[in-house]
Structures are given as structure tokens and as C-alpha cells.
Short mmCIF file of C-alpha atoms in Angstrom, two decimals:
data_model
loop_
_atom_site.label_atom_id
_atom_site.label_comp_id
_atom_site.label_asym_id
_atom_site.label_seq_id
_atom_site.Cartn_x
_atom_site.Cartn_y
_atom_site.Cartn_z
CA TYR V 12 -11.45 -8.79 -17.27
CA VAL V 13 -13.52 -5.95 -18.51
CA VAL V 14 -10.78 -4.75 -20.42
CA ALA V 15 -10.26 -7.96 -22.35
CA TRP V 16 -14.30 -8.49 -22.70
CA SER V 17 -14.76 -4.96 -23.92
CA LEU V 18 -11.84 -3.41 -26.01
CA GLY V 19 -9.62 -6.65 -26.68
CA VAL V 20 -6.26 -8.46 -25.77
CA ALA V 21 -4.51 -5.93 -27.53
CA ALA V 22 -5.83 -3.11 -25.12
CA MET V 23 -5.56 -5.48 -22.17
CA GLY V 24 -1.79 -5.45 -23.07
CA LEU V 25 -1.71 -1.93 -22.49
CA TYR V 26 -3.80 -1.38 -19.59
CA GLY V 27 -1.85 -4.19 -17.89
CA ARG V 28 1.57 -2.03 -18.52
CA ALA V 29 -0.32 0.96 -16.99
CA ASN V 30 -1.46 -0.71 -14.07
CA GLN V 31 1.73 -2.19 -13.62
CA LEU V 32 3.47 0.81 -13.09
CA ALA V 33 0.94 2.73 -11.37
CA THR V 34 0.37 0.00 -8.85
CA VAL V 35 4.58 -0.96 -7.76
CA PRO V 36 4.59 1.75 -5.20
CA PRO V 37 1.59 1.08 -3.25
CA ALA V 38 2.15 -2.34 -3.57
CA GLN V 39 5.49 -2.32 -2.35
CA ILE V 40 4.63 0.46 0.56
CA GLY V 41 1.14 -0.86 1.62
CA GLN V 42 2.63 -4.60 2.25
CA ILE V 43 5.30 -2.48 4.49
CA PHE V 44 2.09 -0.80 6.06
CA ASP V 45 0.34 -4.03 7.07
CA ASN V 46 2.76 -5.62 8.37
CA VAL V 47 3.66 -2.74 10.38
CA VAL V 48 0.34 -1.02 11.24
CA PHE V 49 -1.76 -4.14 12.27
CA PRO V 50 0.63 -5.78 15.23
CA ALA V 51 1.32 -2.38 16.41
CA VAL V 52 -2.21 -1.31 16.56
CA SER V 53 -3.14 -4.42 18.24
CA ARG V 54 -1.10 -3.79 20.50
CA MET V 55 -2.20 -0.23 21.70
CA GLN V 56 -5.85 -0.73 21.02
CA THR V 57 -6.76 -0.18 24.39
CA ASP V 58 -5.40 3.40 24.27
CA ILE V 59 -7.92 5.07 21.70
CA ASN V 60 -6.16 8.38 21.97
CA HIS V 61 -2.52 6.91 21.11
CA VAL V 62 -4.01 5.02 18.07
CA ALA V 63 -5.56 7.96 16.92
CA ALA V 64 -2.26 9.92 16.63
CA ALA V 65 -0.58 7.17 15.28
CA TYR V 66 -3.14 6.54 12.32
CA LYS V 67 -3.10 10.61 11.77
CA LEU V 68 0.49 10.41 11.61
CA SER V 69 0.13 7.43 8.70
CA LEU V 70 -2.22 9.67 6.58
CA THR V 71 0.21 12.36 6.79
CA GLY V 72 2.77 10.37 5.98
CA ILE V 73 1.03 8.79 3.33
CA PHE V 74 0.17 12.10 1.58
CA LEU V 75 3.86 13.44 1.42
CA LEU V 76 5.01 10.39 0.15
CA SER V 77 2.07 9.79 -2.53
CA VAL V 78 1.68 13.28 -3.68
CA PRO V 79 4.57 14.29 -5.05
CA THR V 80 5.08 10.75 -6.56
CA VAL V 81 1.95 11.36 -8.59
CA THR V 82 3.30 14.56 -9.97
CA PHE V 83 6.74 12.75 -10.69
CA LEU V 84 4.61 9.96 -12.45
CA VAL V 85 2.14 12.22 -14.21
CA GLY V 86 4.57 14.75 -15.26
CA PHE V 87 7.00 11.83 -16.54
CA ARG V 88 4.87 9.55 -18.23
CA THR V 89 6.18 9.72 -22.01
CA GLN V 90 9.45 9.97 -20.91
CA ILE V 91 9.42 6.57 -18.13
CA ILE V 92 7.18 4.91 -20.76
CA CYS V 93 9.87 5.40 -23.66
CA ALA V 94 12.78 4.60 -21.42
CA VAL V 95 11.29 1.57 -19.88
CA LEU V 96 9.07 0.06 -22.44
CA GLY V 97 9.98 1.68 -25.61
CA ARG V 98 8.12 4.11 -27.72
CA ASP V 99 5.79 1.47 -29.32
CA TRP V 100 4.19 1.56 -26.38
CA MET V 101 2.95 5.27 -25.75
CA GLY V 102 -0.83 3.95 -25.39
CA VAL V 103 0.06 3.31 -22.10
CA ALA V 104 0.49 7.16 -21.24
CA ALA V 105 -3.09 8.05 -21.42
CA PRO V 106 -4.19 5.54 -18.95
CA LEU V 107 -1.08 5.42 -17.12
CA ALA V 108 -1.35 9.68 -15.87
CA ILE V 109 -4.83 8.59 -14.95
CA LEU V 110 -4.44 5.25 -13.01
CA ALA V 111 -1.51 7.18 -11.25
CA LEU V 112 -3.79 9.36 -9.62
CA ALA V 113 -5.46 6.23 -7.28
CA LEU V 114 -2.00 6.55 -5.48
CA PRO V 115 -3.12 8.24 -2.62
CA PHE V 116 -6.18 6.55 -2.17
CA ARG V 117 -4.87 3.14 -2.19
CA LEU V 118 -2.45 3.71 0.33
CA LEU V 119 -4.93 5.15 2.04
CA HIS V 120 -6.45 1.81 2.08
CA LYS V 121 -3.51 -0.12 2.77
CA VAL V 122 -3.13 1.44 6.18
CA SER V 123 -6.79 2.03 7.26
CA ASP V 124 -7.57 -1.88 6.16
CA PRO V 125 -4.92 -3.00 9.08
CA THR V 126 -6.16 -0.41 11.38
CA ALA V 127 -9.76 -1.36 10.99
CA ARG V 128 -8.89 -5.18 11.36
CA ALA V 129 -6.86 -4.65 14.62
CA LEU V 130 -9.96 -3.25 16.40
CA GLY V 131 -12.23 -5.95 15.79
CA ALA V 132 -14.00 -3.71 12.92
CA THR V 133 -14.18 -7.06 10.52
CA TYR V 134 -18.39 -6.74 9.64
CA ALA V 135 -18.06 -2.78 8.93
CA ARG V 136 -14.87 -3.89 6.60
CA ALA V 137 -16.34 -6.29 5.25
CA TRP V 138 -19.60 -5.07 3.51
CA ARG V 139 -17.02 -1.40 2.05
CA GLN V 140 -15.10 -3.94 0.21
CA TRP V 141 -17.78 -5.46 -1.10
CA LEU V 142 -19.64 -2.23 -2.45
CA PHE V 143 -16.18 -1.27 -3.67
CA ALA V 144 -15.89 -4.07 -5.60
CA ILE V 145 -19.60 -3.74 -7.12
CA VAL V 146 -18.81 -0.17 -7.84
CA LEU V 147 -15.45 -0.92 -9.41
CA MET V 148 -17.36 -3.66 -12.12
CA LEU V 149 -20.51 -1.49 -13.04
CA LEU V 150 -18.20 1.47 -14.19
CA SER V 151 -15.80 -0.09 -15.54
CA ILE V 152 -18.75 -1.48 -17.37
CA ALA V 153 -20.57 1.65 -17.58
CA LEU V 154 -17.06 3.43 -19.33
CA SER V 155 -15.51 0.72 -21.13
CA SER V 156 -17.00 2.75 -24.57
CA HIS V 157 -14.41 5.21 -23.54
CA SER V 158 -11.52 3.03 -24.02
CA LEU V 159 -8.66 2.59 -21.73
CA GLN V 160 -9.04 5.91 -20.61
CA GLY V 161 -12.95 5.64 -19.27
CA ILE V 162 -12.40 2.39 -17.36
CA SER V 163 -9.39 3.79 -16.14
CA CYS V 164 -11.25 6.61 -14.36
CA ALA V 165 -13.53 4.05 -13.36
CA VAL V 166 -10.46 2.74 -10.91
CA VAL V 167 -9.88 6.03 -9.93
CA VAL V 168 -13.22 6.65 -8.72
CA ALA V 169 -13.62 3.46 -7.28
CA SER V 170 -10.64 3.46 -5.11
CA MET V 171 -11.66 7.38 -4.05
CA LEU V 172 -14.87 5.74 -2.87
CA ASP V 173 -12.73 3.00 -0.98
CA ALA V 174 -10.42 4.99 1.01
CA GLY V 175 -13.17 7.52 2.28
CA LEU V 176 -15.05 4.47 3.29
CA MET V 177 -12.20 2.99 5.24
CA VAL V 178 -10.97 6.44 6.51
CA TRP V 179 -14.30 7.33 7.81
CA LEU V 180 -14.63 3.58 9.40
CA CYS V 181 -10.99 4.55 10.76
CA SER V 182 -11.93 8.11 12.27
CA GLY V 183 -15.07 7.23 13.41
CA LEU V 184 -12.91 4.20 15.75
CA THR V 185 -10.38 6.46 16.59
CA GLY V 186 -12.40 9.56 17.19
CA LEU V 187 -10.88 11.88 14.13
CA SER V 188 -12.59 14.50 13.30
CA LEU V 189 -12.81 16.18 9.41
CA GLY V 190 -10.32 18.77 10.01
CA ASP V 191 -8.07 16.21 11.84
CA LEU V 192 -7.97 14.68 8.38
CA ALA V 193 -8.12 17.66 7.09
CA GLU V 194 -4.76 18.75 8.83
CA ALA V 195 -3.58 15.61 8.06
CA VAL V 196 -3.55 15.72 4.31
CA MET V 197 -2.39 19.08 4.12
CA PRO V 198 1.43 18.97 4.82
CA GLY V 199 1.61 16.39 1.37
CA VAL V 200 -0.51 19.04 -0.57
CA ARG V 201 1.51 21.61 0.42
CA LEU V 202 4.59 19.54 -0.57
CA GLY V 203 3.00 18.27 -4.25
CA VAL V 204 2.73 21.97 -4.93
CA ILE V 205 6.22 22.65 -4.32
CA THR V 206 7.75 19.64 -6.18
CA LEU V 207 5.55 20.59 -9.02
CA VAL V 208 6.64 23.72 -9.29
CA ALA V 209 10.63 22.34 -9.28
CA LEU V 210 9.90 19.80 -11.97
CA VAL V 211 7.84 21.52 -14.30
CA PRO V 212 10.77 23.17 -15.79
CA ILE V 213 12.32 19.51 -16.58
CA MET V 214 8.70 18.02 -17.31
CA ARG V 215 8.75 20.98 -20.97
CA ALA V 216 12.83 19.76 -21.56
CA SER V 217 12.15 18.17 -25.12
CA PRO V 218 13.25 14.04 -25.10
CA GLU V 219 15.55 14.90 -28.06
CA THR V 220 18.40 16.81 -25.87
CA SER V 221 21.66 15.24 -24.87
CA LEU V 222 20.25 13.49 -21.78
CA GLY V 223 17.32 11.93 -23.57
CA ASN V 224 14.09 10.16 -22.04
CA ALA V 225 16.14 8.36 -19.13
CA GLY V 226 17.99 11.36 -18.54
CA ILE V 227 15.24 13.73 -18.05
CA VAL V 228 13.75 10.80 -15.84
CA ALA V 229 16.86 10.21 -13.89
CA PHE V 230 17.65 14.17 -13.60
CA GLY V 231 13.58 14.82 -12.89
CA ALA V 232 13.85 12.14 -9.97
CA ALA V 233 17.05 13.38 -8.65
CA VAL V 234 15.53 16.59 -8.31
CA LEU V 235 11.86 15.31 -6.64
CA LEU V 236 14.10 14.31 -3.95
CA LEU V 237 16.56 17.19 -3.64
CA VAL V 238 13.68 19.33 -3.29
CA GLY V 239 11.64 17.01 -1.09
CA GLY V 240 14.58 16.30 1.04
CA LEU V 241 14.76 20.12 1.40
CA ALA V 242 11.39 20.53 2.19
CA CYS V 243 11.40 17.84 4.62
CA VAL V 244 14.29 18.45 6.73
CA LYS V 245 15.46 22.22 6.07
CA PHE V 246 12.26 23.64 5.90
CA GLN V 247 9.72 22.06 7.30
CA ALA V 248 7.81 24.90 8.98
CA LEU V 249 7.78 27.00 5.89
CA ALA V 250 6.76 24.06 3.30
CA LEU V 251 4.85 21.54 5.74
CA GLY V 252 3.01 23.72 8.39
CA THR V 253 3.28 23.02 12.19
CA HIS V 254 1.59 19.56 11.48
CA GLY V 255 3.56 18.36 8.88
CA ARG V 256 6.96 19.53 10.61
CA LEU V 257 5.89 17.69 13.94
CA THR V 258 5.15 14.52 11.69
CA MET V 259 8.56 14.68 10.10
CA ARG V 260 10.03 15.33 13.61
CA ILE V 261 8.42 12.07 14.57
CA LEU V 262 9.60 10.30 11.43
CA LEU V 263 12.75 11.31 11.78
CA GLY V 264 13.23 10.12 15.81
CA LEU V 265 13.38 13.19 17.15
CA GLU V 266 9.90 13.70 18.57
CA GLY V 267 7.58 10.64 20.20
CA VAL V 268 4.35 9.75 18.84
CA ARG V 269 3.17 10.92 22.51
CA LYS V 270 3.64 14.68 21.53
CA MET V 271 1.15 14.20 18.86
CA GLN V 272 -1.16 12.46 21.01
CA GLN V 273 -1.32 15.59 23.76
CA LYS V 274 -1.72 17.95 20.80
CA ASN V 275 -4.80 15.97 19.59
CA SER V 276 -5.89 15.78 23.48
#
């Protein structure tokens, strides 16, 4: 609404494409979280230590998945747009690069919201959602003079606020400390740095090479999966740290959530 009102229909088309590319991952993954987290937490809500361990595990999984994805979207935004939409849509590149930064925060909401609902924090969750909506609207209007980039920044800042409020709520309900939250996000940050170093040479490749835009995107995605897979499976201790290694072993079915619960206790 703000884009159409302040910048016109043409800008709305560009923003719509950028928003679509940036929100497909959290929309698909978030639906899985909502279908899995809510019933799981509802069943074990009397065992708050188990809920805390599972929530911390979810946070780590989100950052392991989203930080490399953001690196890929931002680094290959030009090639992705040329390959998917065509060169006439290059105006999508700048807002896409900004909106992609909101991916981890949108996923944090996707796992925190069903956790809060399952633990009965209905009213505490509601006022946070209203505050998020108000801040998003006001920031979008205030920054609309800076074109699509300004409105995209408003979305990212509002998403950060929303994620912070929801994580604050869930950490209070589960008893997680700031140290626990920092430990949960660090494996994803480490993996993001590793994948960034691996992808930088490909990002600098010219689209005029024999690979073309689609080939560069495909090659970059293959390198991302290869490096991420090796880091998460073969070099867990070095790439992810102690907590990240434990998380990957749980996700791979080699350990139980109870072990993380015992560690937290």
C-alpha cells in the first residue's frame, strides 16, 4: 500500500518481484515450522527444560539455514534477476539485496510464534504483533522518500524488531539466557562466513563467461551446497563449534534432544 501510494504502480511492480524472491524461502520453511513446532511444544509444554532445548535447537537450525542463503541471494542477486526475470527487471536488484537481510528474522518469527502460542502467551504475543504492524507502517511512510530502498530498509528494521520481541518472549517463557541465544546463533554466523569466502570468486565472475547468468547461479548454488555440506557433516567441530556440532548430530538423528536439555541444565 505504501509503495503504491508514494512511488506509483511501476515501483509496486518492482517491489512485488523483489519481495516475492525474498519471501519464498521463509514462507515455505515457515509453514513447516508452524505445522511441526506448535503440536510438538503443546505436547511437552509441562517439561519446560525440554521446550527450551528444542527452541534453542530451532534457533540454531534457522541460522545455519538462513545465513548462507542470505549470502547467496545478496551475492548473486544480479545474476538471479537476469536468469529468472530478465535484464529489464534490474531495478529489482537493490530492494532484493536489502529485503534478503530480513530472512533470518522472518524465520525467527516463524518458529517463535507457534512456540509462544503453544505455551499460552496469547496476549503477550498479540501486542507485539500490533507494535510490529504500527512500526512497519510508520517507518515505511517515513522512508518512502528514499524510494524502494528506503521502504525495504523499513521492512528489515521492523522484521528485526518483531524477531527480537518474539525471541525475548520465548526466551522468557523457556528460561533461556542471552548467553544461550548467542550460542544458538554463532554456528550459523560461522557457516555464513565460510560460505561467503567460498562464493566470493564466483560472485566476481563476469556474466559474459561461457556459463552465463543461469550457469553462474547454478554453479554458485552447487558450491554453496558442497561447502555447507562438508562443513556440517565432515568438519562440524571446526566449522560450527561445540553447540553447532551437537545441533547437527541431533538434526542428523545421531543424538537426542535430551542431550541438549541435559547440557542446558
